[in-house]
Amino acid sequence: MKGAGKTRRRGIGGWLWRLLLLAVLWLAAVAAWIVWVGQRDQAAQADAIIVLGAAAYDARPSPVFEERIRHGLDLYQRGYAPVLIFTGGYGNGARFAESQVARRYALRRGVPESAILIESASRTTRQNLVQARALMQKRDLHRVIVVSDPLHMSRALRLSDELGIDALGSPTPSTRFRTVQTQWRFLLQEVYFFHRDLVARAA
């Protein structure tokens, strides 16, 4: 009997190790997918360029947000789309919405006001895209290029698809999350959001 108990425990232990290994492999595959998507630049002719919001310091964009804005402006200046859509609302106690900061940045670099659309109500990536979609519908805009950080691109495109937005991804050519620690933290965060979104869609 004792031998049978030990065999059973070893059997359970073996299955637990297999399950743990499968979980690790799955998480590694999700992380690799996020990295791969963030390295693809799908930029092509579109109706508009959506620049997803990020933090702003009063009237100045944070380094992360500035990188996104600059890439959006580069795509605009290269003729990929005639309209820029800047997203992002007010941070806690902020005088300016993120999108207002981005518009100011673009105007100072010669983009005409008629080529800029903004929304100032959103606080999350999903809200960024919901508000951008409303602007698109008002202007009869269909295909868009979504601009964000490489590690954020997978979630941005996944949410765009969920919201029925015909989106192409164009990640910033470099990321302001420069240290290994911040990049790993950002990647782990995106792995978490991948699974949270799966659960939310299944609910």
Tab-separated table of C-alpha atoms in Angstrom:
chain	number	residue	atom	x	y	z
A	1	MET	CA	0.000	0.000	0.000
A	2	LYS	CA	2.834	2.363	0.916
A	3	GLY	CA	4.452	1.727	-2.457
A	4	ALA	CA	1.196	2.488	-4.245
A	5	GLY	CA	0.901	5.797	-2.344
A	6	LYS	CA	4.411	6.819	-3.343
A	7	THR	CA	3.750	5.904	-6.959
A	8	ARG	CA	0.533	7.949	-6.926
A	9	ARG	CA	2.353	10.970	-5.451
A	10	ARG	CA	5.118	10.654	-8.032
A	11	GLY	CA	2.463	10.444	-10.752
A	12	ILE	CA	0.715	13.602	-9.478
A	13	GLY	CA	4.062	15.352	-9.129
A	14	GLY	CA	4.983	14.423	-12.691
A	15	TRP	CA	1.724	15.859	-14.038
A	16	LEU	CA	2.201	19.058	-12.037
A	17	TRP	CA	5.677	19.492	-13.537
A	18	ARG	CA	4.256	18.910	-17.011
A	19	LEU	CA	1.521	21.480	-16.428
A	20	LEU	CA	4.058	23.966	-15.086
A	21	LEU	CA	6.271	23.428	-18.132
A	22	LEU	CA	3.309	23.921	-20.468
A	23	ALA	CA	2.381	27.142	-18.648
A	24	VAL	CA	5.938	28.463	-18.954
A	25	LEU	CA	6.058	27.578	-22.663
A	26	TRP	CA	2.687	29.242	-23.242
A	27	LEU	CA	3.755	32.456	-21.481
A	28	ALA	CA	7.021	32.476	-23.434
A	29	ALA	CA	5.087	32.042	-26.693
A	30	VAL	CA	2.743	34.936	-25.826
A	31	ALA	CA	5.716	37.152	-24.965
A	32	ALA	CA	7.452	36.203	-28.224
A	33	TRP	CA	4.269	37.027	-30.173
A	34	ILE	CA	4.051	40.462	-28.515
A	35	VAL	CA	7.692	41.174	-29.367
A	36	TRP	CA	7.245	39.953	-32.958
A	37	VAL	CA	4.166	42.091	-33.584
A	38	GLY	CA	6.039	45.079	-32.171
A	39	GLN	CA	8.790	44.648	-34.744
A	40	ARG	CA	6.460	44.736	-37.791
A	41	ASP	CA	5.805	48.035	-39.499
A	42	GLN	CA	2.656	47.675	-41.593
A	43	ALA	CA	2.422	51.350	-42.590
A	44	ALA	CA	0.589	51.775	-45.899
A	45	GLN	CA	-1.817	54.276	-47.434
A	46	ALA	CA	-4.627	55.023	-44.992
A	47	ASP	CA	-7.269	57.614	-44.187
A	48	ALA	CA	-5.772	58.658	-40.855
A	49	ILE	CA	-2.991	58.064	-38.360
A	50	ILE	CA	-4.029	57.397	-34.752
A	51	VAL	CA	-1.382	58.292	-32.176
A	52	LEU	CA	-2.231	56.607	-28.882
A	53	GLY	CA	-1.926	58.755	-25.795
A	54	ALA	CA	0.721	58.586	-23.091
A	55	ALA	CA	1.722	60.759	-20.175
A	56	ALA	CA	2.245	64.495	-20.558
A	57	TYR	CA	3.953	66.871	-18.140
A	58	ASP	CA	1.788	69.976	-18.201
A	59	ALA	CA	2.275	71.296	-21.768
A	60	ARG	CA	5.120	68.915	-22.637
A	61	PRO	CA	4.805	65.306	-23.790
A	62	SER	CA	6.663	62.691	-21.798
A	63	PRO	CA	9.614	61.077	-23.649
A	64	VAL	CA	7.405	58.051	-24.426
A	65	PHE	CA	4.592	60.217	-25.791
A	66	GLU	CA	6.976	62.426	-27.740
A	67	GLU	CA	8.377	59.347	-29.474
A	68	ARG	CA	4.855	58.368	-30.552
A	69	ILE	CA	4.015	61.893	-31.722
A	70	ARG	CA	7.233	62.201	-33.713
A	71	HIS	CA	6.601	58.903	-35.454
A	72	GLY	CA	3.032	59.919	-36.264
A	73	LEU	CA	4.305	63.193	-37.733
A	74	ASP	CA	6.905	61.319	-39.778
A	75	LEU	CA	4.216	59.072	-41.273
A	76	TYR	CA	2.048	62.116	-42.009
A	77	GLN	CA	4.903	64.007	-43.652
A	78	ARG	CA	5.746	60.967	-45.772
A	79	GLY	CA	2.217	61.035	-47.141
A	80	TYR	CA	0.786	57.873	-45.598
A	81	ALA	CA	-2.403	59.649	-44.478
A	82	PRO	CA	-3.830	63.184	-44.622
A	83	VAL	CA	-5.221	63.243	-41.069
A	84	LEU	CA	-3.671	62.849	-37.614
A	85	ILE	CA	-5.848	61.701	-34.712
A	86	PHE	CA	-4.292	62.393	-31.310
A	87	THR	CA	-5.835	60.610	-28.342
A	88	GLY	CA	-5.568	60.968	-24.590
A	89	GLY	CA	-7.448	62.796	-21.863
A	90	TYR	CA	-6.497	64.661	-18.724
A	91	GLY	CA	-4.179	63.168	-16.136
A	92	ASN	CA	-4.834	63.841	-12.459
A	93	GLY	CA	-4.688	67.597	-11.927
A	94	ALA	CA	-3.402	68.247	-15.464
A	95	ARG	CA	-4.112	71.574	-17.189
A	96	PHE	CA	-3.924	70.029	-20.638
A	97	ALA	CA	-5.174	66.768	-22.102
A	98	GLU	CA	-2.536	64.515	-23.669
A	99	SER	CA	-4.139	65.034	-27.072
A	100	GLN	CA	-3.983	68.824	-26.662
A	101	VAL	CA	-0.279	68.583	-25.895
A	102	ALA	CA	0.214	66.470	-29.021
A	103	ARG	CA	-1.755	68.917	-31.186
A	104	ARG	CA	0.353	71.808	-29.902
A	105	TYR	CA	3.506	69.835	-30.707
A	106	ALA	CA	2.284	69.098	-34.242
A	107	LEU	CA	1.184	72.683	-34.940
A	108	ARG	CA	4.619	73.947	-33.944
A	109	ARG	CA	6.099	71.651	-36.557
A	110	GLY	CA	4.007	72.972	-39.394
A	111	VAL	CA	1.047	70.577	-39.469
A	112	PRO	CA	-2.099	72.547	-40.433
A	113	GLU	CA	-4.863	72.595	-37.834
A	114	SER	CA	-7.287	71.215	-40.434
A	115	ALA	CA	-5.265	67.982	-40.554
A	116	ILE	CA	-5.520	67.330	-36.802
A	117	LEU	CA	-8.341	65.700	-34.860
A	118	ILE	CA	-8.249	65.193	-31.087
A	119	GLU	CA	-10.309	63.645	-28.328
A	120	SER	CA	-9.758	64.490	-24.684
A	121	ALA	CA	-12.030	62.044	-22.839
A	122	SER	CA	-9.988	58.821	-22.786
A	123	ARG	CA	-7.763	57.432	-20.055
A	124	THR	CA	-6.971	53.907	-21.310
A	125	THR	CA	-5.908	52.277	-24.579
A	126	ARG	CA	-9.401	50.925	-25.174
A	127	GLN	CA	-10.906	54.349	-24.534
A	128	ASN	CA	-8.303	55.934	-26.861
A	129	LEU	CA	-9.537	53.698	-29.654
A	130	VAL	CA	-13.248	54.031	-28.853
A	131	GLN	CA	-12.960	57.823	-28.975
A	132	ALA	CA	-10.829	57.699	-32.133
A	133	ARG	CA	-13.437	55.458	-33.768
A	134	ALA	CA	-16.118	58.064	-33.036
A	135	LEU	CA	-14.004	60.736	-34.757
A	136	MET	CA	-13.459	58.396	-37.705
A	137	GLN	CA	-17.160	57.794	-38.094
A	138	LYS	CA	-17.916	61.522	-38.075
A	139	ARG	CA	-15.327	62.150	-40.815
A	140	ASP	CA	-16.079	58.994	-42.814
A	141	LEU	CA	-12.548	57.691	-42.236
A	142	HIS	CA	-12.028	53.963	-42.623
A	143	ARG	CA	-8.491	52.564	-42.683
A	144	VAL	CA	-6.023	53.869	-40.105
A	145	ILE	CA	-2.422	53.458	-39.032
A	146	VAL	CA	-2.085	53.013	-35.273
A	147	VAL	CA	1.089	54.369	-33.679
A	148	SER	CA	2.382	53.218	-30.312
A	149	ASP	CA	5.409	51.627	-28.654
A	150	PRO	CA	6.609	48.268	-30.017
A	151	LEU	CA	5.594	46.263	-26.952
A	152	HIS	CA	2.196	47.989	-26.859
A	153	MET	CA	1.381	47.342	-30.513
A	154	SER	CA	-0.023	43.831	-30.090
A	155	ARG	CA	-2.659	45.025	-27.615
A	156	ALA	CA	-3.470	48.109	-29.678
A	157	LEU	CA	-4.131	46.023	-32.783
A	158	ARG	CA	-6.053	43.396	-30.833
A	159	LEU	CA	-8.358	46.053	-29.380
A	160	SER	CA	-8.704	47.748	-32.776
A	161	ASP	CA	-9.882	44.479	-34.276
A	162	GLU	CA	-12.308	43.938	-31.402
A	163	LEU	CA	-13.745	47.436	-31.960
A	164	GLY	CA	-14.106	46.926	-35.706
A	165	ILE	CA	-11.359	49.379	-36.656
A	166	ASP	CA	-9.473	48.569	-39.868
A	167	ALA	CA	-6.016	49.192	-38.441
A	168	LEU	CA	-2.413	48.794	-39.536
A	169	GLY	CA	0.301	48.894	-36.902
A	170	SER	CA	3.335	51.154	-37.097
A	171	PRO	CA	5.402	50.956	-33.911
A	172	THR	CA	7.836	53.687	-33.000
A	173	PRO	CA	11.280	52.858	-34.438
A	174	SER	CA	12.773	53.027	-30.970
A	175	THR	CA	11.349	52.870	-27.483
A	176	ARG	CA	11.904	55.250	-24.591
A	177	PHE	CA	11.619	52.280	-22.231
A	178	ARG	CA	15.354	51.865	-22.539
A	179	THR	CA	16.539	49.913	-19.520
A	180	VAL	CA	16.214	46.141	-19.460
A	181	GLN	CA	14.208	46.430	-16.237
A	182	THR	CA	11.585	48.802	-17.688
A	183	GLN	CA	11.295	46.794	-20.915
A	184	TRP	CA	10.783	43.542	-19.019
A	185	ARG	CA	8.206	45.202	-16.759
A	186	PHE	CA	6.372	46.558	-19.822
A	187	LEU	CA	6.489	43.140	-21.520
A	188	LEU	CA	5.157	41.350	-18.431
A	189	GLN	CA	2.384	43.940	-18.218
A	190	GLU	CA	1.413	43.267	-21.829
A	191	VAL	CA	1.417	39.500	-21.226
A	192	TYR	CA	-0.986	40.115	-18.349
A	193	PHE	CA	-3.254	42.318	-20.511
A	194	PHE	CA	-3.262	39.644	-23.242
A	195	HIS	CA	-4.792	37.137	-20.829
A	196	ARG	CA	-7.099	39.678	-19.194
A	197	ASP	CA	-8.509	40.562	-22.621
A	198	LEU	CA	-9.023	36.876	-23.433
A	199	VAL	CA	-11.025	36.406	-20.238
A	200	ALA	CA	-13.019	39.603	-20.874
A	201	ARG	CA	-13.951	38.498	-24.394
A	202	ALA	CA	-14.971	35.054	-23.182
A	203	ALA	CA	-17.179	36.476	-20.427
